[in-house]
CSV table of N, CA, C and O in Angstrom, one decimal:
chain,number,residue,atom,x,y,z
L,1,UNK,N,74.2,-188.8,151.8
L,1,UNK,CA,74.0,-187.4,152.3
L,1,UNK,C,74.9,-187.2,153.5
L,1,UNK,O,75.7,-186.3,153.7
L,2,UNK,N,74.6,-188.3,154.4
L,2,UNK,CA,75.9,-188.5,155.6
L,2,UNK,C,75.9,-186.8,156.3
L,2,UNK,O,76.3,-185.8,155.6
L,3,UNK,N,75.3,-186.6,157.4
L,3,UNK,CA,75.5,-185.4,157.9
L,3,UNK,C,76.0,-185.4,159.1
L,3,UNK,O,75.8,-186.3,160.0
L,4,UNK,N,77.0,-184.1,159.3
L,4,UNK,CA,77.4,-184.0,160.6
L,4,UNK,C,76.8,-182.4,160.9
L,4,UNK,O,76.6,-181.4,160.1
L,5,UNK,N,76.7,-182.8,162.4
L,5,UNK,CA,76.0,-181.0,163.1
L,5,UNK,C,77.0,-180.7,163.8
L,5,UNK,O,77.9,-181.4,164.3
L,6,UNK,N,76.6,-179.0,163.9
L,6,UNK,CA,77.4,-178.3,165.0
L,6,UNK,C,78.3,-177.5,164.2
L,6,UNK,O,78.5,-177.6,163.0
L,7,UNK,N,78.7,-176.6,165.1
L,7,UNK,CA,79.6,-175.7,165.1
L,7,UNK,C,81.0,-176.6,164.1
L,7,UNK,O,81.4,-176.6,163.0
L,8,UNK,N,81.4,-177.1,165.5
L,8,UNK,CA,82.7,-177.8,165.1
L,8,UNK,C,82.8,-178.6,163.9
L,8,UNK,O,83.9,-178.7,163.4
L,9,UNK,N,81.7,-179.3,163.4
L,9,UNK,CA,82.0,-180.2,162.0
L,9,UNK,C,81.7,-179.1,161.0
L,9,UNK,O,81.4,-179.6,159.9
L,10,UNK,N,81.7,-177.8,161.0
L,10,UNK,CA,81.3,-177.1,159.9
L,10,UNK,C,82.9,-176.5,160.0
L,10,UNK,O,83.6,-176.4,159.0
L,11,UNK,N,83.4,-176.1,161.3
L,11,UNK,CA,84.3,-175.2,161.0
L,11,UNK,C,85.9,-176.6,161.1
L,11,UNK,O,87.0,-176.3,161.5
L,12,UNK,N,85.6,-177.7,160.8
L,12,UNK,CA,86.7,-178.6,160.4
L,12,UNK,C,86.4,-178.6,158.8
L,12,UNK,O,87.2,-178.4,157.9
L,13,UNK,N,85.4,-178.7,158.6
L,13,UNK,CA,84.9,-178.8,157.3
L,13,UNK,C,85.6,-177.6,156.2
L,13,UNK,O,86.0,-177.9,155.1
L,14,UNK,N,85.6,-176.3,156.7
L,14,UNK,CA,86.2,-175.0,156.4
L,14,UNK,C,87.6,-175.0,156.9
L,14,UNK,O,88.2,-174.2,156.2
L,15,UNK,N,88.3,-175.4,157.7
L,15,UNK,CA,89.4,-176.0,157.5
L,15,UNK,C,90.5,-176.8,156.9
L,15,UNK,O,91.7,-176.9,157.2
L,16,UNK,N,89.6,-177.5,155.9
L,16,UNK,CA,90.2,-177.8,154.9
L,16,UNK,C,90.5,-177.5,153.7
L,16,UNK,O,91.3,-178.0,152.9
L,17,UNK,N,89.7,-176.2,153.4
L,17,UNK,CA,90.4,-175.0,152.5
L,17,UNK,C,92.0,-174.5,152.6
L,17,UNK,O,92.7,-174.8,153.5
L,18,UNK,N,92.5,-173.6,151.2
L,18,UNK,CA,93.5,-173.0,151.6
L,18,UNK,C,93.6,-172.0,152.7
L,18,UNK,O,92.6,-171.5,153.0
L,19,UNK,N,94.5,-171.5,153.2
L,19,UNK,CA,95.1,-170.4,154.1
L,19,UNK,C,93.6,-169.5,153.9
L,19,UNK,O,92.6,-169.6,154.6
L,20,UNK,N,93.7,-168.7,153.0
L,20,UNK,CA,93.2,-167.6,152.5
L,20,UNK,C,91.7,-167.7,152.3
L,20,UNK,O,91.0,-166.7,152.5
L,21,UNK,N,91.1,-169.0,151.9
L,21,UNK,CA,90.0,-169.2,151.7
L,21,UNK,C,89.3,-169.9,153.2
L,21,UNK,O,88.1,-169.7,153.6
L,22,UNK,N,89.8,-170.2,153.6
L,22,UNK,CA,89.5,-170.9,155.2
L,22,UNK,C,89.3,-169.9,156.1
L,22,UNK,O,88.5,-169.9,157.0
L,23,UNK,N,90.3,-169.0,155.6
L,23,UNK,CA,89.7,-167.2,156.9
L,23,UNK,C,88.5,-166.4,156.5
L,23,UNK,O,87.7,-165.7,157.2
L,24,UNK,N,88.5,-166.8,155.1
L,24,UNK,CA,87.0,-166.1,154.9
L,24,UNK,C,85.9,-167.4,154.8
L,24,UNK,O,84.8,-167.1,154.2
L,25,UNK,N,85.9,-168.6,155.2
L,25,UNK,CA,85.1,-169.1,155.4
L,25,UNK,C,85.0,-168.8,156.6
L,25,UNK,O,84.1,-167.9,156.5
L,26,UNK,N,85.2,-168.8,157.7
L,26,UNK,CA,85.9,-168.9,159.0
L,26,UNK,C,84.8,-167.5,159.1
L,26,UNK,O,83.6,-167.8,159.1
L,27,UNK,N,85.0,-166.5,159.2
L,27,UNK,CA,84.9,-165.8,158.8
L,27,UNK,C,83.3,-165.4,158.7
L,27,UNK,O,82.5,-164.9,159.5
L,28,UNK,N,83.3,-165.9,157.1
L,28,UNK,CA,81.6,-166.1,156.7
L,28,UNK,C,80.3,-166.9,158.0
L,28,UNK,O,79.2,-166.5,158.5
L,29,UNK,N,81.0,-167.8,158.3
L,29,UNK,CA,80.3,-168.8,159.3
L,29,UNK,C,80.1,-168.1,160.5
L,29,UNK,O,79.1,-168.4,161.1
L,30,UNK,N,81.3,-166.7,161.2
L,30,UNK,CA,80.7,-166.1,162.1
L,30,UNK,C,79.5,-165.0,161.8
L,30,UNK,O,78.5,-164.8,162.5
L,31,UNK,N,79.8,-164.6,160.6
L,31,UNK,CA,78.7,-163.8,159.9
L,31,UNK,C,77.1,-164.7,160.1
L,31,UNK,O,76.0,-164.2,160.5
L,32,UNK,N,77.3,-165.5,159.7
L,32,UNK,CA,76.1,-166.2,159.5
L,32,UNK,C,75.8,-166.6,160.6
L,32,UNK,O,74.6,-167.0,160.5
L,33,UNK,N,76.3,-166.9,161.9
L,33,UNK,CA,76.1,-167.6,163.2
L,33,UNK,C,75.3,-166.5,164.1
L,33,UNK,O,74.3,-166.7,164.8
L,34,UNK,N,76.2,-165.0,163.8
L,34,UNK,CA,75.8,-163.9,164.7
L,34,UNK,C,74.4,-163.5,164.0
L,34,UNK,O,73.4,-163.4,164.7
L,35,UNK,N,74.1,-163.1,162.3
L,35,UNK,CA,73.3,-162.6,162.0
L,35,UNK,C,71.7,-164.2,161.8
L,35,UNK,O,70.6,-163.9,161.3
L,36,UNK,N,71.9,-165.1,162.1
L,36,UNK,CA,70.9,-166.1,161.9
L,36,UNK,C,70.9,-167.1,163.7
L,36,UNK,O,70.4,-168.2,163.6
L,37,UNK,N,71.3,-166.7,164.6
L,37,UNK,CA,71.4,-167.6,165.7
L,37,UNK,C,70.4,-169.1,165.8
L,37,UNK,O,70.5,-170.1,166.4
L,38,UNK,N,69.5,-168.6,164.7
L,38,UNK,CA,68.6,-169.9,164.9
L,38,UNK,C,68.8,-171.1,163.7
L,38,UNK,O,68.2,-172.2,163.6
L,39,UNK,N,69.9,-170.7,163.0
L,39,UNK,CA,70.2,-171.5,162.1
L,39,UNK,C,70.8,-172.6,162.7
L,39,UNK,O,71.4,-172.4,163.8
L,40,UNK,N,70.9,-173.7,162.0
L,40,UNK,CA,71.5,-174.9,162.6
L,40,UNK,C,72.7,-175.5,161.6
L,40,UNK,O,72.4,-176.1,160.5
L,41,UNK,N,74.1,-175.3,162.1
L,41,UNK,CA,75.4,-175.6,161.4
L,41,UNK,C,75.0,-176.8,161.0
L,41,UNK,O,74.5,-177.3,162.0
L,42,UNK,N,75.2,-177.8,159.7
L,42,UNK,CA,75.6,-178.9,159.2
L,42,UNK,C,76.4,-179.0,158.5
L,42,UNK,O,76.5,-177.9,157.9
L,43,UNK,N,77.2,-180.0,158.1
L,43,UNK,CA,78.1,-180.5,156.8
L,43,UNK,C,77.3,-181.6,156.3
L,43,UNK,O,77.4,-182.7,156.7
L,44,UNK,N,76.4,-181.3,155.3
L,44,UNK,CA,75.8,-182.5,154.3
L,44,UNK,C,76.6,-182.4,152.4
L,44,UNK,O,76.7,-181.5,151.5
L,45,UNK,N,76.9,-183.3,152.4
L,45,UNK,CA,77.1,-183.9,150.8
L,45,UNK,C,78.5,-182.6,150.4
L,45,UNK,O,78.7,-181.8,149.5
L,46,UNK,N,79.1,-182.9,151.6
L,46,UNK,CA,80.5,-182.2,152.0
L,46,UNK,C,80.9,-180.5,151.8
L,46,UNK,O,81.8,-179.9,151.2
L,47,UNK,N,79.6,-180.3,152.6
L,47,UNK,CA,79.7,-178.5,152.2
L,47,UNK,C,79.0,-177.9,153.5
L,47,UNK,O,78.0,-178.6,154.0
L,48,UNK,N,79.5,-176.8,154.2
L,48,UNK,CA,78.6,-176.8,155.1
L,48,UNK,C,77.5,-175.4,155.2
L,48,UNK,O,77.6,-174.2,155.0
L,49,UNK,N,76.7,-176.2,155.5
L,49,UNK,CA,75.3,-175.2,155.5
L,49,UNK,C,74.6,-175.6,156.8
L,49,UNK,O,74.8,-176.4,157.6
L,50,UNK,N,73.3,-174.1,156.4
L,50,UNK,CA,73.1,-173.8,157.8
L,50,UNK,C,72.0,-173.6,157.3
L,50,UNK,O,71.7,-172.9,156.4
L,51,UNK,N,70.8,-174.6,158.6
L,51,UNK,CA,69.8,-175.1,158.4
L,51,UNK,C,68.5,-174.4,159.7
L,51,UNK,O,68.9,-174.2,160.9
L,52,UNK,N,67.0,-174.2,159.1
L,52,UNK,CA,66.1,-173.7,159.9
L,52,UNK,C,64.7,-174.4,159.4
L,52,UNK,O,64.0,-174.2,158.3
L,53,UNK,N,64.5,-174.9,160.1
L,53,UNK,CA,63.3,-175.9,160.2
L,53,UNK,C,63.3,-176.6,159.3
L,53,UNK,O,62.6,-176.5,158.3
L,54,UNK,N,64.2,-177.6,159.5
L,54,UNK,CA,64.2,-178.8,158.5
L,54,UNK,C,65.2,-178.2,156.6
L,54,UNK,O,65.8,-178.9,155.9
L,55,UNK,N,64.9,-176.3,156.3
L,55,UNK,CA,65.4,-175.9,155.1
L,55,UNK,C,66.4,-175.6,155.4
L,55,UNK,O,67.0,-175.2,156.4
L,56,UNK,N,67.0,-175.8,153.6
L,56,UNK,CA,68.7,-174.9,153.8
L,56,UNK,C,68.1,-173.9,153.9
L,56,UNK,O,66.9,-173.6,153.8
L,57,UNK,N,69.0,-173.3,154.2
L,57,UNK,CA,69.3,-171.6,154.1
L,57,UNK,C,70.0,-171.1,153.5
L,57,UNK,O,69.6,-170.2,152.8
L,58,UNK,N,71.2,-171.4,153.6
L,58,UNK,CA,72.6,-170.9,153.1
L,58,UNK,C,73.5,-172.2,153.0
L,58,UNK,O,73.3,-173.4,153.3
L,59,UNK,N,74.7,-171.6,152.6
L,59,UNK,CA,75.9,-172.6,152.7
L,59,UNK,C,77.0,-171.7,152.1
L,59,UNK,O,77.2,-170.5,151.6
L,60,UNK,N,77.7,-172.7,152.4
L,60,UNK,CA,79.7,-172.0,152.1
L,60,UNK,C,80.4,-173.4,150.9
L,60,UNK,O,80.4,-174.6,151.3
L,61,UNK,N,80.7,-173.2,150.2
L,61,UNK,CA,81.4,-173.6,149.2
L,61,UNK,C,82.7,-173.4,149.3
L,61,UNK,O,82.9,-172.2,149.3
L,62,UNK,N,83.7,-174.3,149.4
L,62,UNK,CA,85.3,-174.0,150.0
L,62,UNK,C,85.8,-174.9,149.0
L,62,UNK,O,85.4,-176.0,149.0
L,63,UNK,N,86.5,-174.6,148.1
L,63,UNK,CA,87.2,-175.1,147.0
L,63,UNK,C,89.4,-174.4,146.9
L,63,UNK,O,90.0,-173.6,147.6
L,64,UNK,N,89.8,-175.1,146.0
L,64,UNK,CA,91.0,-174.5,146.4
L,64,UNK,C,91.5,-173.6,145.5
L,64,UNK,O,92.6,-173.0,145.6
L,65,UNK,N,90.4,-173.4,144.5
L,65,UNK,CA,90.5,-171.6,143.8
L,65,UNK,C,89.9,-170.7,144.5
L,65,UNK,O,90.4,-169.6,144.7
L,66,UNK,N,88.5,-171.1,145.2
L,66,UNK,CA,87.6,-170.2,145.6
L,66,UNK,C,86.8,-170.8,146.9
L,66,UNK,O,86.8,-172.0,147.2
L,67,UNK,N,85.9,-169.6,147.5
L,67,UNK,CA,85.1,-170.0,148.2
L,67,UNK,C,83.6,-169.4,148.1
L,67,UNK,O,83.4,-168.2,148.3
L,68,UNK,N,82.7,-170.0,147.8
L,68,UNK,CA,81.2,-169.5,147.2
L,68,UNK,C,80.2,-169.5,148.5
L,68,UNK,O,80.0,-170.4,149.3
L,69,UNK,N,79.6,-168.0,148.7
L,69,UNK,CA,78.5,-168.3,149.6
L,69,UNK,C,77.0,-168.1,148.7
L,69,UNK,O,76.8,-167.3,147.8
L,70,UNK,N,76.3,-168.8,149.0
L,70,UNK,CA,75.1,-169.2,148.5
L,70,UNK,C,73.6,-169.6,149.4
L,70,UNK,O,73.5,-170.3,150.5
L,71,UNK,N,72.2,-168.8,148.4
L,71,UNK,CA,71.1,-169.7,149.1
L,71,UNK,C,70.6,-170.3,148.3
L,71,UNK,O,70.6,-170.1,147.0
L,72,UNK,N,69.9,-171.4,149.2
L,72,UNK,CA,68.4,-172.1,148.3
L,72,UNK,C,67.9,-171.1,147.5
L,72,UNK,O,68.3,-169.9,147.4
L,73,UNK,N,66.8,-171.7,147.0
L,73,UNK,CA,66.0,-171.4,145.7
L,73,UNK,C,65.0,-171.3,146.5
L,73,UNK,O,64.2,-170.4,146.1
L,74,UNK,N,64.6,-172.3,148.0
L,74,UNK,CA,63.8,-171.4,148.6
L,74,UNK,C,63.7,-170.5,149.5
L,74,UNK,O,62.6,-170.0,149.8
L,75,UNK,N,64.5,-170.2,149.9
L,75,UNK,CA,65.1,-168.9,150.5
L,75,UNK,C,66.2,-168.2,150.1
L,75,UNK,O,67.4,-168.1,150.5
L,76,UNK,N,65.4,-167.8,149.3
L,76,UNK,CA,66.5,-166.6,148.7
L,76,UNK,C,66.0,-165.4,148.8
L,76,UNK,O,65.1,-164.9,148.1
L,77,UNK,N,66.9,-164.7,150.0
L,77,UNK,CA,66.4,-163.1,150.1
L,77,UNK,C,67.5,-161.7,148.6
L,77,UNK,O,67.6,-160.5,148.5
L,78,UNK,N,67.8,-162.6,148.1
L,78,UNK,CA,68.3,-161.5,146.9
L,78,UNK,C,67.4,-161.7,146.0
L,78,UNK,O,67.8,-161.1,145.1
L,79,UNK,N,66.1,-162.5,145.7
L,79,UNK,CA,65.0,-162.4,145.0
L,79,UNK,C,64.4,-161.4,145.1
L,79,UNK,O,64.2,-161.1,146.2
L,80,UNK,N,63.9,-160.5,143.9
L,80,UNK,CA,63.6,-159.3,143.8
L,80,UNK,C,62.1,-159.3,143.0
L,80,UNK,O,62.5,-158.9,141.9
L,81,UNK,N,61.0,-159.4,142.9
L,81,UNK,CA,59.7,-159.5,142.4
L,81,UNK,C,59.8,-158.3,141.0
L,81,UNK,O,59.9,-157.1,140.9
L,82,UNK,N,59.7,-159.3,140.3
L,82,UNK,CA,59.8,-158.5,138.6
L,82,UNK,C,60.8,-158.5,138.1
L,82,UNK,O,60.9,-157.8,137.1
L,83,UNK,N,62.2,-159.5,138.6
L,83,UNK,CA,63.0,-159.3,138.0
L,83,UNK,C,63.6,-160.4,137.2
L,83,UNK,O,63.1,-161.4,137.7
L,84,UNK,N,64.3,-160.7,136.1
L,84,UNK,CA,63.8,-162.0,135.3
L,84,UNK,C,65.1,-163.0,136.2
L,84,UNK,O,65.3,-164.2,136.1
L,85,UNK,N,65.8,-162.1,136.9
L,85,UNK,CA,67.3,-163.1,137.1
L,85,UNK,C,67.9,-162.4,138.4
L,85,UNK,O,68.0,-161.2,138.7
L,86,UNK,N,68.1,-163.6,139.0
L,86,UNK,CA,67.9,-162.8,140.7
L,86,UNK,C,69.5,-164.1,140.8
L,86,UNK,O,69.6,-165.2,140.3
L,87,UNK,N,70.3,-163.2,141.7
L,87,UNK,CA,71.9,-164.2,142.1
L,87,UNK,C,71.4,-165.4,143.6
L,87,UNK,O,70.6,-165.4,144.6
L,88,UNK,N,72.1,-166.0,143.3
L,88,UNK,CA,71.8,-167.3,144.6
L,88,UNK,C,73.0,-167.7,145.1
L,88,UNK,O,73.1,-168.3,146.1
L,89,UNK,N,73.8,-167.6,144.4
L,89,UNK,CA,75.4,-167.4,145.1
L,89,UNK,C,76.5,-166.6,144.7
L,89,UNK,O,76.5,-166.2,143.5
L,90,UNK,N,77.9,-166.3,145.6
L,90,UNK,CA,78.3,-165.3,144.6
L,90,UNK,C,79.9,-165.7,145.1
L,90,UNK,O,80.0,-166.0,146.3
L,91,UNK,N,81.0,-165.9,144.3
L,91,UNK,CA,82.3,-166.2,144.7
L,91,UNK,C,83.0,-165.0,145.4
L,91,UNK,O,83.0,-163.8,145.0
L,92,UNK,N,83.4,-165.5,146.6
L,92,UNK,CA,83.8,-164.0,147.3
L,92,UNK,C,85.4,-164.4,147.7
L,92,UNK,O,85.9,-165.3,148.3
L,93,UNK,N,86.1,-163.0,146.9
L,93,UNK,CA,87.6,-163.7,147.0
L,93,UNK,C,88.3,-162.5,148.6
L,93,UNK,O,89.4,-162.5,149.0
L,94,UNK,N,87.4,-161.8,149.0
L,94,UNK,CA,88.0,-161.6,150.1
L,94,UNK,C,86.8,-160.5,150.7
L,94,UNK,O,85.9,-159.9,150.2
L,95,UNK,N,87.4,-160.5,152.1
L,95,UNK,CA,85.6,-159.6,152.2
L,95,UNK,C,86.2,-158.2,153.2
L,95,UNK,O,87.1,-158.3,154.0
L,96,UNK,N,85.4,-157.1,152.8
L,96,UNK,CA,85.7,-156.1,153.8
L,96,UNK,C,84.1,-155.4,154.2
L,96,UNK,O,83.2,-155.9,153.6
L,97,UNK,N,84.0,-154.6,154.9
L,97,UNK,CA,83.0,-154.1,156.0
L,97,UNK,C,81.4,-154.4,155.3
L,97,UNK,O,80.4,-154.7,155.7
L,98,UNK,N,82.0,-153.9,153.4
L,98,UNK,CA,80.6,-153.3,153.3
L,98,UNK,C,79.8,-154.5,152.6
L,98,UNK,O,78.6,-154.7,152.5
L,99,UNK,N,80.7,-155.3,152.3
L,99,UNK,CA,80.5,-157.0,151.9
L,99,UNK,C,80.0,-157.7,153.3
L,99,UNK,O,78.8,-158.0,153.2
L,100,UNK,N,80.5,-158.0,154.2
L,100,UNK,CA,80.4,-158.3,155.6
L,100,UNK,C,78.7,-158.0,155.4
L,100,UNK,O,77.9,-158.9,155.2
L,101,UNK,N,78.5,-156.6,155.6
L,101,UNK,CA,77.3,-156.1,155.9
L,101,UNK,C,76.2,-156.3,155.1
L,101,UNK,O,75.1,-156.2,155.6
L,102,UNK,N,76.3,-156.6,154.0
L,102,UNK,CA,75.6,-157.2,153.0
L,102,UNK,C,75.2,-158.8,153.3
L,102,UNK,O,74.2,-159.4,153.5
L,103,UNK,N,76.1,-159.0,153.2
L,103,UNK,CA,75.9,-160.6,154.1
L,103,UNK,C,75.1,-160.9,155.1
L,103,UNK,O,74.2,-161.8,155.2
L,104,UNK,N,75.5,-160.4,155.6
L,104,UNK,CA,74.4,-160.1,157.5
L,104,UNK,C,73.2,-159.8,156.5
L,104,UNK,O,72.1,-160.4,156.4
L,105,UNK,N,73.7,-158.8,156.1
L,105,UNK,CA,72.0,-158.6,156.1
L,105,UNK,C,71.1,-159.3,155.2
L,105,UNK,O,69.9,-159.4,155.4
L,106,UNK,N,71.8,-160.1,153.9
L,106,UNK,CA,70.9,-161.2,153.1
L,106,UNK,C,70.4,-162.4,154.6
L,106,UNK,O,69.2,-162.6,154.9
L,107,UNK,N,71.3,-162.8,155.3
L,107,UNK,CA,71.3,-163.4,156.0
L,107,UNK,C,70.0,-163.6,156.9
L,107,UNK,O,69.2,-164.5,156.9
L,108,UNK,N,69.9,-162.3,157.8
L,108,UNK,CA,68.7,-161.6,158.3
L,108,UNK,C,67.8,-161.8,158.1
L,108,UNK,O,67.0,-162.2,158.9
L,109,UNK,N,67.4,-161.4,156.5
L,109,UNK,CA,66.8,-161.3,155.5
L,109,UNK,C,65.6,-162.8,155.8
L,109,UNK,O,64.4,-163.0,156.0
L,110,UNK,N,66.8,-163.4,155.4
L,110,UNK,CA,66.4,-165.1,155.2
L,110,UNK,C,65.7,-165.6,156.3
L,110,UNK,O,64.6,-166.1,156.3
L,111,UNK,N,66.4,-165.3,157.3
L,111,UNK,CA,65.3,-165.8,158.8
L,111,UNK,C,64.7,-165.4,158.8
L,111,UNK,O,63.7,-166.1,158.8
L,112,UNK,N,64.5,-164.2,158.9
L,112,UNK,CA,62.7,-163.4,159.0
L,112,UNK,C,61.7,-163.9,158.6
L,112,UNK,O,60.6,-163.4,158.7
């Protein structure tokens, strides 16, 4: 499992993506930093996520086609009651305001 914490081992971790995918990790991680402050940055089992009382929360998936943001299965605020098939991650090939804001706000969501 091997874990590193912090800020800085998540965002070395997202620097090892390509160009393009590294700015939107980069990126994503401020998203998730400003909208969850109580989350706790790790890199476990080489991906990094961000952790609140012991649970995932989220994570960033950095690959060199793509970069996937995603939550647990226990916190998942795109879970919708009644519906047979609810998303838990989604490949994001580049992000503008209204994606941003969506984010934030799953994000939010989750800590509450």
């Amino acid at each position: 499992m091997f874990t590193k914490k912090g800020d800085a081992a998540v965002l070395a971790k997202l620097g090892e993506a390509p160009a393009h995918y590294r700015e939107i990790g980069e990126r994503l991680h401020s998203i998730i930093r400003e909208a969850g402050p109580s989350l706790e940055p790790i890199v476990r089992w080489g991906l990094p996520f961000y952790v609140k009382d012991g649970k995932d929360v989220c994570y960033i998936k950095p690959d060199k086609d793509f970069i996937a943001f995603g939550f647990g299965e226990v916190v998942n605020p795109a879970f919708e009651e009644g519906v047979h098939m609810h998303p838990v991650a989604w490949n994001i090939t580049s992000l503008d305001a209204a994606t941003e804001a969506k984010i934030r706000s799953l994000v939010e969501k989750a800590v509450a």
